[in-house]
Short mmCIF file of C-alpha atoms in Angstrom, two decimals:
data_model
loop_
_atom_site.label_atom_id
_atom_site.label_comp_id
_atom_site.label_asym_id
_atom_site.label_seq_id
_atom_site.Cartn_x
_atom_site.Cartn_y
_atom_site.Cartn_z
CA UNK U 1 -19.92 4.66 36.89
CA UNK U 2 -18.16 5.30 33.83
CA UNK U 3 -20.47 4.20 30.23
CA UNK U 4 -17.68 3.02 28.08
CA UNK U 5 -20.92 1.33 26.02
CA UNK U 6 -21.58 5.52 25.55
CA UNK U 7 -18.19 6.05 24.90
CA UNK U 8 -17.94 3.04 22.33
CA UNK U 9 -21.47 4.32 20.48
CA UNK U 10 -20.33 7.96 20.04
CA UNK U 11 -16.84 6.91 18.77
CA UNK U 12 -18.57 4.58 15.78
CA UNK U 13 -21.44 7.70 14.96
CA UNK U 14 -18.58 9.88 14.40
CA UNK U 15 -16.41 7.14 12.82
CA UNK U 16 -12.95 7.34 14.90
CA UNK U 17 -10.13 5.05 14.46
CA UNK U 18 -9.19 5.32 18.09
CA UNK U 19 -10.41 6.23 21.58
CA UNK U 20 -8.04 7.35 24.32
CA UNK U 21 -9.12 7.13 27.96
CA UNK U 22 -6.85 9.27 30.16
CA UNK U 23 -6.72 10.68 34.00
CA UNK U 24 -6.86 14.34 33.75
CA UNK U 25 -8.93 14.62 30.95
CA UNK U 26 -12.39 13.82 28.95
CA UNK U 27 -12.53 10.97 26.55
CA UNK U 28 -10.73 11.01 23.59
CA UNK U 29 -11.22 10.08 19.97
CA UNK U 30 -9.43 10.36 17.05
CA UNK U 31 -11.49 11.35 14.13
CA UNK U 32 -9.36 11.55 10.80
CA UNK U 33 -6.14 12.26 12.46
CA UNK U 34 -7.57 14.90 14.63
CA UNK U 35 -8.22 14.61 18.42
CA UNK U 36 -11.62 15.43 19.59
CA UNK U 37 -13.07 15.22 23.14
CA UNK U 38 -16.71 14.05 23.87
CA UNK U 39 -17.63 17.08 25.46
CA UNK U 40 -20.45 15.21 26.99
CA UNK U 41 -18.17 13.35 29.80
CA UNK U 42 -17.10 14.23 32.68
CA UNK U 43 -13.05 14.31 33.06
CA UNK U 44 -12.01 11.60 33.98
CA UNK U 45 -10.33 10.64 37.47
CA UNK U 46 -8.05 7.79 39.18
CA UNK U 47 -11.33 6.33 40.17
CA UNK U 48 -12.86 5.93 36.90
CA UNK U 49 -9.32 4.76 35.11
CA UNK U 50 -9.62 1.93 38.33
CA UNK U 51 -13.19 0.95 36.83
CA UNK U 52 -12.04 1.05 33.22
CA UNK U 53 -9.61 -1.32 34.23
CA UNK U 54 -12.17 -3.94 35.83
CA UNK U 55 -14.58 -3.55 32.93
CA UNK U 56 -11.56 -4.63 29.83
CA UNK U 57 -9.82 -7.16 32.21
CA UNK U 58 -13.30 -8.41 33.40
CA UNK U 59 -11.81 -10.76 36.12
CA UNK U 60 -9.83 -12.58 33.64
CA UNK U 61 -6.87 -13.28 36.31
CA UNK U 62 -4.21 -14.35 33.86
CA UNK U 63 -4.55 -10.78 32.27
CA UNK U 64 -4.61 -8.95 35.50
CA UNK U 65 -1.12 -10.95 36.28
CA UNK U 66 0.23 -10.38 33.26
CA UNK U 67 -0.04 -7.02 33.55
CA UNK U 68 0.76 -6.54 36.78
CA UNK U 69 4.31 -8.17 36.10
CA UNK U 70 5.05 -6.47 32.68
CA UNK U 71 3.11 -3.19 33.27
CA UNK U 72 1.16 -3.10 30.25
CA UNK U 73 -1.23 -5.51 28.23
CA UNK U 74 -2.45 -5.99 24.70
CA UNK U 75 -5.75 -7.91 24.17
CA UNK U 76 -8.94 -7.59 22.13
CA UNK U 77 -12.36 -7.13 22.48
CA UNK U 78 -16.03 -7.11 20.51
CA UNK U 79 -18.86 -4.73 20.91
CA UNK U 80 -21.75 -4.51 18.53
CA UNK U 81 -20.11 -5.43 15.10
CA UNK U 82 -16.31 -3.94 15.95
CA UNK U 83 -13.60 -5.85 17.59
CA UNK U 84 -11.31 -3.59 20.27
CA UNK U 85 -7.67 -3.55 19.84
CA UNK U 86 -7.23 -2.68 23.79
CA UNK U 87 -3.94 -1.48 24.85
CA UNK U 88 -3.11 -0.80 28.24
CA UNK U 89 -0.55 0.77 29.94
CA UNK U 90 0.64 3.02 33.15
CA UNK U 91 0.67 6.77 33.79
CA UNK U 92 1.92 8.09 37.17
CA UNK U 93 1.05 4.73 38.47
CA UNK U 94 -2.92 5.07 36.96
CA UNK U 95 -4.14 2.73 33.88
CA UNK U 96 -3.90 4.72 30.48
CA UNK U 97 -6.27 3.46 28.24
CA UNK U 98 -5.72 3.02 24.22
CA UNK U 99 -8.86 1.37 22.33
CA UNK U 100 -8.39 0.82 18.17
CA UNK U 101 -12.18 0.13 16.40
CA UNK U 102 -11.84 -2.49 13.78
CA UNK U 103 -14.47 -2.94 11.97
CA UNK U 104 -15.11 -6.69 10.73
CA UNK U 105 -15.66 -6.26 7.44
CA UNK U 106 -12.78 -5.40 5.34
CA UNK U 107 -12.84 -2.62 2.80
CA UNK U 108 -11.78 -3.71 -0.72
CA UNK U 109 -8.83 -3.54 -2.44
CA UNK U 110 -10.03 -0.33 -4.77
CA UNK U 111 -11.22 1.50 -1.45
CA UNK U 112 -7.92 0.75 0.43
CA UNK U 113 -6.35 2.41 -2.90
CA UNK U 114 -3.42 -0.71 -2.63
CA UNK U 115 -1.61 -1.20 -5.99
CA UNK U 116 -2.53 -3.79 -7.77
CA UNK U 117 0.68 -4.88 -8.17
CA UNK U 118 0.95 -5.58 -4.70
CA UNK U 119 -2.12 -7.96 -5.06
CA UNK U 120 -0.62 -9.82 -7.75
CA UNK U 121 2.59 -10.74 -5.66
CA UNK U 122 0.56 -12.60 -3.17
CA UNK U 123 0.11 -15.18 -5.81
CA UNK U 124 3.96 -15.86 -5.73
CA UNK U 125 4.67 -19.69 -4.29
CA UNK U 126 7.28 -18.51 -2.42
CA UNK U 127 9.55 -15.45 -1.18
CA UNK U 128 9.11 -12.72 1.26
CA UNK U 129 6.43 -9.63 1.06
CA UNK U 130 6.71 -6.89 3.35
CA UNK U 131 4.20 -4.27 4.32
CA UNK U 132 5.54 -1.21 5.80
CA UNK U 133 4.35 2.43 7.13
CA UNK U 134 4.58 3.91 10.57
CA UNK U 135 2.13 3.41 12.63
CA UNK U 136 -1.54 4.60 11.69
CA UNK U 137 -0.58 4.04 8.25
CA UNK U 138 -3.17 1.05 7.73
CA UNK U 139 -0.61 -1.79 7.37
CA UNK U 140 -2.94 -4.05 9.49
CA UNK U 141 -5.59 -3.29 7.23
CA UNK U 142 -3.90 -3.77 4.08
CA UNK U 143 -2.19 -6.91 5.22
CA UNK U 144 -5.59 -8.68 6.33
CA UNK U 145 -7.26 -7.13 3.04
CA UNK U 146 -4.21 -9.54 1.86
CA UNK U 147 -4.93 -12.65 3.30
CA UNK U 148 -8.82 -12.13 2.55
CA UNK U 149 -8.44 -11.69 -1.03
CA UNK U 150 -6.15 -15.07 -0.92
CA UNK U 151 -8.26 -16.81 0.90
CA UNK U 152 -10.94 -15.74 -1.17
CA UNK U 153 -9.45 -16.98 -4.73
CA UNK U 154 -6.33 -19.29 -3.50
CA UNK U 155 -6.63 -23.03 -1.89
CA UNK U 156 -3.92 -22.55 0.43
CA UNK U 157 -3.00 -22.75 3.84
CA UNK U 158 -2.60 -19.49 5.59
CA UNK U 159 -1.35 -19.17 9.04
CA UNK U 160 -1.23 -15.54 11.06
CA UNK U 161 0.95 -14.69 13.74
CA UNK U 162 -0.73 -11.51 15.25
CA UNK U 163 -0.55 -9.22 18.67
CA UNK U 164 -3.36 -9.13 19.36
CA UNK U 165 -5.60 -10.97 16.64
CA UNK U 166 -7.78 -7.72 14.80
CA UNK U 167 -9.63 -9.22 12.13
CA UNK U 168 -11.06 -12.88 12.40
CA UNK U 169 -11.19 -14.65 9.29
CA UNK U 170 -13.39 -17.42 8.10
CA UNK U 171 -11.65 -19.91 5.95
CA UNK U 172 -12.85 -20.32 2.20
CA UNK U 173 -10.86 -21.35 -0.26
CA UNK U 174 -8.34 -21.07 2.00
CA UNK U 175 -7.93 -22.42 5.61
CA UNK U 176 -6.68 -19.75 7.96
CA UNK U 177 -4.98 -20.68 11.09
CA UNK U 178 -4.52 -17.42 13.45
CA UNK U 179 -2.37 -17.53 16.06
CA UNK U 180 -1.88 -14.76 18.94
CA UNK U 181 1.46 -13.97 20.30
CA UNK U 182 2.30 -12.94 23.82
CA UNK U 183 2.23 -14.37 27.05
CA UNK U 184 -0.63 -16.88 27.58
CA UNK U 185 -1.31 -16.89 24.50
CA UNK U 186 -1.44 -19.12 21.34
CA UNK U 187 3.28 -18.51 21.00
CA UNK U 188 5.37 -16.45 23.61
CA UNK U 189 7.05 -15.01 20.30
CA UNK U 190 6.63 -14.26 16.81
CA UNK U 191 9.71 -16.27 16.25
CA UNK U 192 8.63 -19.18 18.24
CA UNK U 193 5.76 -19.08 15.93
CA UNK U 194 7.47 -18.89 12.79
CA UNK U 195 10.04 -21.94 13.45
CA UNK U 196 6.85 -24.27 14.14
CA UNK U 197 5.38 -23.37 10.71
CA UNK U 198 7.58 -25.04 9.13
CA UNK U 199 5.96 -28.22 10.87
CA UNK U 200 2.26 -27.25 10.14
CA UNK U 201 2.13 -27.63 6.32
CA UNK U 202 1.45 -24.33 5.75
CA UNK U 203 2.13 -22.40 2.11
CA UNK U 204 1.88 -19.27 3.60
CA UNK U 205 2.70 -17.29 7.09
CA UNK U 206 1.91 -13.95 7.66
CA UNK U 207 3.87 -11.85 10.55
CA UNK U 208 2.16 -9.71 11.93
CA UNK U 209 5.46 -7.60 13.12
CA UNK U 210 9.09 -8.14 12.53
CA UNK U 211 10.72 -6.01 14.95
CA UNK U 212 13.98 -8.09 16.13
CA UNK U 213 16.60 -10.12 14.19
CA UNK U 214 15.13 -13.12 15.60
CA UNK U 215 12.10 -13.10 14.03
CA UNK U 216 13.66 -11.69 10.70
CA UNK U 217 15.90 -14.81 10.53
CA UNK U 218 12.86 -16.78 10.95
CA UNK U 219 10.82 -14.70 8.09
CA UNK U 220 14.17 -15.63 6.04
CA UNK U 221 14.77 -19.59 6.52
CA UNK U 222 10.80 -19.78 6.22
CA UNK U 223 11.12 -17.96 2.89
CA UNK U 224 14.31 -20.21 1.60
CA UNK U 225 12.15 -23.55 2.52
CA UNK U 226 10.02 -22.96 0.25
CA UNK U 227 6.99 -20.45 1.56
CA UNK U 228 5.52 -17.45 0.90
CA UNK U 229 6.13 -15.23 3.94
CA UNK U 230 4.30 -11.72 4.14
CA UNK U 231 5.58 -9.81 7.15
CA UNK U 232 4.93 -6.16 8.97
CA UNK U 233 8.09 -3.68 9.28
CA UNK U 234 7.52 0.22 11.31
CA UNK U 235 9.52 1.99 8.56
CA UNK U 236 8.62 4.71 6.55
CA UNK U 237 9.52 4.22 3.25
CA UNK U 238 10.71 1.46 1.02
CA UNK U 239 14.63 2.36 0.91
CA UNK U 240 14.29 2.45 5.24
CA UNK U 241 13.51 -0.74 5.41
CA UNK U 242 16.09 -2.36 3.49
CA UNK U 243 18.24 -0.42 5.47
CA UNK U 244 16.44 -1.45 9.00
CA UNK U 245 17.04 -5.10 7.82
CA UNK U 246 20.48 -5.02 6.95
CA UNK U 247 21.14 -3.03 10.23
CA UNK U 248 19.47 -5.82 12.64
CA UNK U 249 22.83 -7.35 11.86
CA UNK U 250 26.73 -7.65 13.05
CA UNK U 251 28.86 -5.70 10.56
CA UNK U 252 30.58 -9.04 9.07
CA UNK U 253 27.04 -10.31 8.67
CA UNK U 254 25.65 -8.03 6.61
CA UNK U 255 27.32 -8.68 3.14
CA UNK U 256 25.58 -12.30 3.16
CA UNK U 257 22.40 -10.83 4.72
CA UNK U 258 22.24 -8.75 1.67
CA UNK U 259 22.60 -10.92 -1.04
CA UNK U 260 19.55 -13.68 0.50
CA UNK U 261 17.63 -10.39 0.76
CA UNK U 262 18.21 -10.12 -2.94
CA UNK U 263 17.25 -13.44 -3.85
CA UNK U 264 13.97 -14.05 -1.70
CA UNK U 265 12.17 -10.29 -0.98
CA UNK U 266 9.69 -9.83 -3.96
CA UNK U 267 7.79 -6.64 -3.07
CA UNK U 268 8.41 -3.96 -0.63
CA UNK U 269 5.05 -1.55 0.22
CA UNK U 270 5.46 1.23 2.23
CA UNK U 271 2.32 3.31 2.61
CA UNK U 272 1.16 6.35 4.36
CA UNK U 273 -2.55 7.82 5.42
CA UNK U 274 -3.51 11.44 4.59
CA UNK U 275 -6.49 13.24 5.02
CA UNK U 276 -7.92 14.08 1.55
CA UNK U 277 -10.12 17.08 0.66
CA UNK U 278 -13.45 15.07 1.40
CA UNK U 279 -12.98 14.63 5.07
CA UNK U 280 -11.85 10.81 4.53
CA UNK U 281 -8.26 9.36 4.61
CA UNK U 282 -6.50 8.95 1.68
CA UNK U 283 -3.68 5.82 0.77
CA UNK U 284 0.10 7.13 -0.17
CA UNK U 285 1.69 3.89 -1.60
CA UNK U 286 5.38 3.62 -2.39
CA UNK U 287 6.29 -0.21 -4.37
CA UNK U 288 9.44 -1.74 -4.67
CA UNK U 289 9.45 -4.42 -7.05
CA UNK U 290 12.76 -6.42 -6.17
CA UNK U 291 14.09 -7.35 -9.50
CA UNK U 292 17.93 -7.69 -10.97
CA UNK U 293 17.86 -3.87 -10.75
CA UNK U 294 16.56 -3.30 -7.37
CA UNK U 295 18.01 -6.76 -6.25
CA UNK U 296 21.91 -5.12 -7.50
CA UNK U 297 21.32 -2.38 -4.87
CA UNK U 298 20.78 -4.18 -2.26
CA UNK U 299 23.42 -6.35 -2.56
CA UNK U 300 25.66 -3.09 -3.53
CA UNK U 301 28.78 -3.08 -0.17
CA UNK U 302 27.44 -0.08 0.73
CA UNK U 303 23.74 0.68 0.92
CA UNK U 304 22.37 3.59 -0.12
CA UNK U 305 19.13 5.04 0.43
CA UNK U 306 18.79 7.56 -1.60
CA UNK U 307 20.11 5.40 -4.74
CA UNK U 308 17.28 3.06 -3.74
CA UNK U 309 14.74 5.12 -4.07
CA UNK U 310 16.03 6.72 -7.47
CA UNK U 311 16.21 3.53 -8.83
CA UNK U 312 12.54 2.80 -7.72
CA UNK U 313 11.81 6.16 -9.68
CA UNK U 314 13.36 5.29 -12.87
CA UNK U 315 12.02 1.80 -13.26
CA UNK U 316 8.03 2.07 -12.80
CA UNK U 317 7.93 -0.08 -16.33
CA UNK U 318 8.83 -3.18 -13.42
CA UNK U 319 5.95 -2.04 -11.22
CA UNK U 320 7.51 -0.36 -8.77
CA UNK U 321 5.78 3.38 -7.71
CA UNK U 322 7.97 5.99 -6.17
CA UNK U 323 6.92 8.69 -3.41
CA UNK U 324 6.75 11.28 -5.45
CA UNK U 325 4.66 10.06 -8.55
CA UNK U 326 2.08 9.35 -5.46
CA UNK U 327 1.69 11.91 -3.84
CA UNK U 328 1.85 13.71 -7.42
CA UNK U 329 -0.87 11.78 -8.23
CA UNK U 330 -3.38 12.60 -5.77
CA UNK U 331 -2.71 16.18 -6.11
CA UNK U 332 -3.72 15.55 -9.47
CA UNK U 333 -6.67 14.05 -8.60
CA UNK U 334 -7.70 16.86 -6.49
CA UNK U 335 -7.54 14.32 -3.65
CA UNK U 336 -4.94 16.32 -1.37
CA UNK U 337 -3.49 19.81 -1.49
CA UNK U 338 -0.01 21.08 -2.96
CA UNK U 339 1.19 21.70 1.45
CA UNK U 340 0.31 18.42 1.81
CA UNK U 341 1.85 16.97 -0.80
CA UNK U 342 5.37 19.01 -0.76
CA UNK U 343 5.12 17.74 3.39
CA UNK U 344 5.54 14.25 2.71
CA UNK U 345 8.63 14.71 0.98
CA UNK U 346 11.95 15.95 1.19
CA UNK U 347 12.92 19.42 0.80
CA UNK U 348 15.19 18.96 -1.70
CA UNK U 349 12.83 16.97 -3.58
CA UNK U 350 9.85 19.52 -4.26
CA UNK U 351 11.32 20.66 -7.28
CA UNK U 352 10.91 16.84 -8.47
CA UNK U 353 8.08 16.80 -7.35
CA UNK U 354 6.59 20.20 -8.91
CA UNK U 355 7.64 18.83 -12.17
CA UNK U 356 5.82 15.33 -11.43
CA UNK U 357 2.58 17.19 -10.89
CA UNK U 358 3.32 19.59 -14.30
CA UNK U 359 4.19 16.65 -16.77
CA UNK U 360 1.01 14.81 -15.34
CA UNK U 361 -1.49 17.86 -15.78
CA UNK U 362 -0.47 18.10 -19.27
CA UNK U 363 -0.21 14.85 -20.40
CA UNK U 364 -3.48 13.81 -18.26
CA UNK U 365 -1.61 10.66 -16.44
CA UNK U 366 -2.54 8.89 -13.65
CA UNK U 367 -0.27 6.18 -12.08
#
């Protein structure tokens, strides 16, 4: 039989982020963006994906029905001092496994490397915050290092929306109501979950993904009543999601859509994860500060990226913190190399970028 305890062990020694259990092949772990097997194991075969099954659904029959209607399944699960975000899903007809460690104690705010600008924002009464990045950027992390630090110096009510819950809080200052979405669970949908806030009292509701219009009308009406709203997009930069927004929407929609967007986003984040010279993974933020500047280009008839993010370059005095001076900064730092740092740019951007890095090696700044 299969020791996923083995697995589990071995995967925290050689601290991966994620584990991948496949037919064909020997564990998996991710280990700073890289994929490594445990050479240890065995490949693995149909029977021992059929025994992986029964040891993360662990005769829970509303699970196994779940998934046998929809063909895959979220959920979570605890060994030792990590919770499991446990993903699984179908592969020529044979259970694919997906396991995300989460460790249960948050990192700080100076660790993560998030802006403090970004911190300060949470203390807004009401409005909409949204945390975005592609996936494996960290946004889960940075959004729960979020509601710790509020519930750590705020007496508010804070209620999550999540799929599947990854961090479990203890209320402090704060009380923290978390909520898992999905079927049999806590709400079917994020939007579901989001309407019946506004009959729980609470000052502040955090999405844990906005991914339809649905749920982004939601995030907005919440916002107008009166709330703070921090919410999860899969974009990759600042400009994108603006953009993503405005294009969940009909044509002769998106004119109004674009000036409430003006009046209730405060802060965009978009961030990405890099590994840095050291071996560990290093925080790329981008910041969009939504002012009368920022807030005049979104409401502008036709949207433009690219003006977006020049106008988050030429207006850090507000806050904001474009791509560029980031990744200009670390290379500065000795944190990441010059490839890396012309890769997560544009082409015609390295030039911009070249003379980022120059003006800051002279003048010894750091952003």
């Amino acid at each position: 039989m299969i020791n996923v305890d083995k697995i589990l062990d071995i995967a925290m020694e050689k601290g991966a982020s994620d584990v991948h259990l496949i037919c064909g092949l020997k564990p998996m772990l991710r280990v700073v963006r890289g994929l490594v097997p445990i050479e240890d194991f065995e490949i693995l075969d149909a029977e021992d994906m059929s025994e992986l099954y029964d040891y993360f659904i662990s005769g829970n029959v509303e699970q196994d029905s779940i998934f046998k209607k929809t063909k895959k399944l979220d959920s979570a699960a605890e060994y030792k001092d990590i919770r499991l975000r446990v993903n699984i899903s179908l592969s020529n007809d044979v259970p694919v496994f997906t396991l995300r460690l989460i460790k249960n104690q948050l990192p700080t705010f100076n660790k993560l490397g998030v802006p403090e600008v970004v911190r300060q924002m949470t203390k807004e009464k009401q409005g909409l915050i949204l945390v975005t990045g592609k996936t494996n950027s960290g946004k889960t992390t940075t959004l729960n290092a979020l509601i710790n630090e509020i519930n750590e110096t705020e007496n508010k009510k804070i209620l999550t929306l999540e799929n599947p819950i990854e961090y479990k809080h203890v209320s402090k200052k704060s009380i923290i109501v978390q909520k898992e979405i999905g079927l049999g669970r806590d709400c079917l949908k994020f939007s579901d979950g989001v309407k019946n806030a506004l009959r729980e009292d609470c000052d502040i509701i955090v999405i844990g993904e906005i991914r339809d219009r649905e749920t982004m009308d939601a995030a907005i009406e919440t916002a107008e009543s009166g709330h703070l709203v921090i919410g999860t997009l899969h974009t990759k930069s600042c400009a994108e999601t603006i953009d993503r927004i405005i294009n969940f929407y009909d044509i002769s929609d998106q004119m109004s859509i674009k000036f409430l967007l003006s009046s209730i986003l405060k802060l965009v984040t978009s961030q990405r994860l890099l590994p840095a010279k050291d071996g560990s993974l290093v925080l790329i933020p981008e910041v969009m500060v939504v002012d009368n500047v920022i807030g005049g280009y979104i409401r502008k008839e036709k949207f433009s990226t690219s003006e977006m993010e020049d106008a988050i370059q030429s207006n850090s005095e507000k806050g904001n913190i474009a791509l560029i001076n980031s990744v200009a900064n670390l290379f500065v730092l000795g944190k990441i190399s010059r490839e890396q740092a012309q890769m997560q740019i544009e082409q015609k951007n390295v030039e911009i970028l070249n003379k980022t890095i120059l003006q800051m090696e002279n003048k010894q700044i750091v952003v």
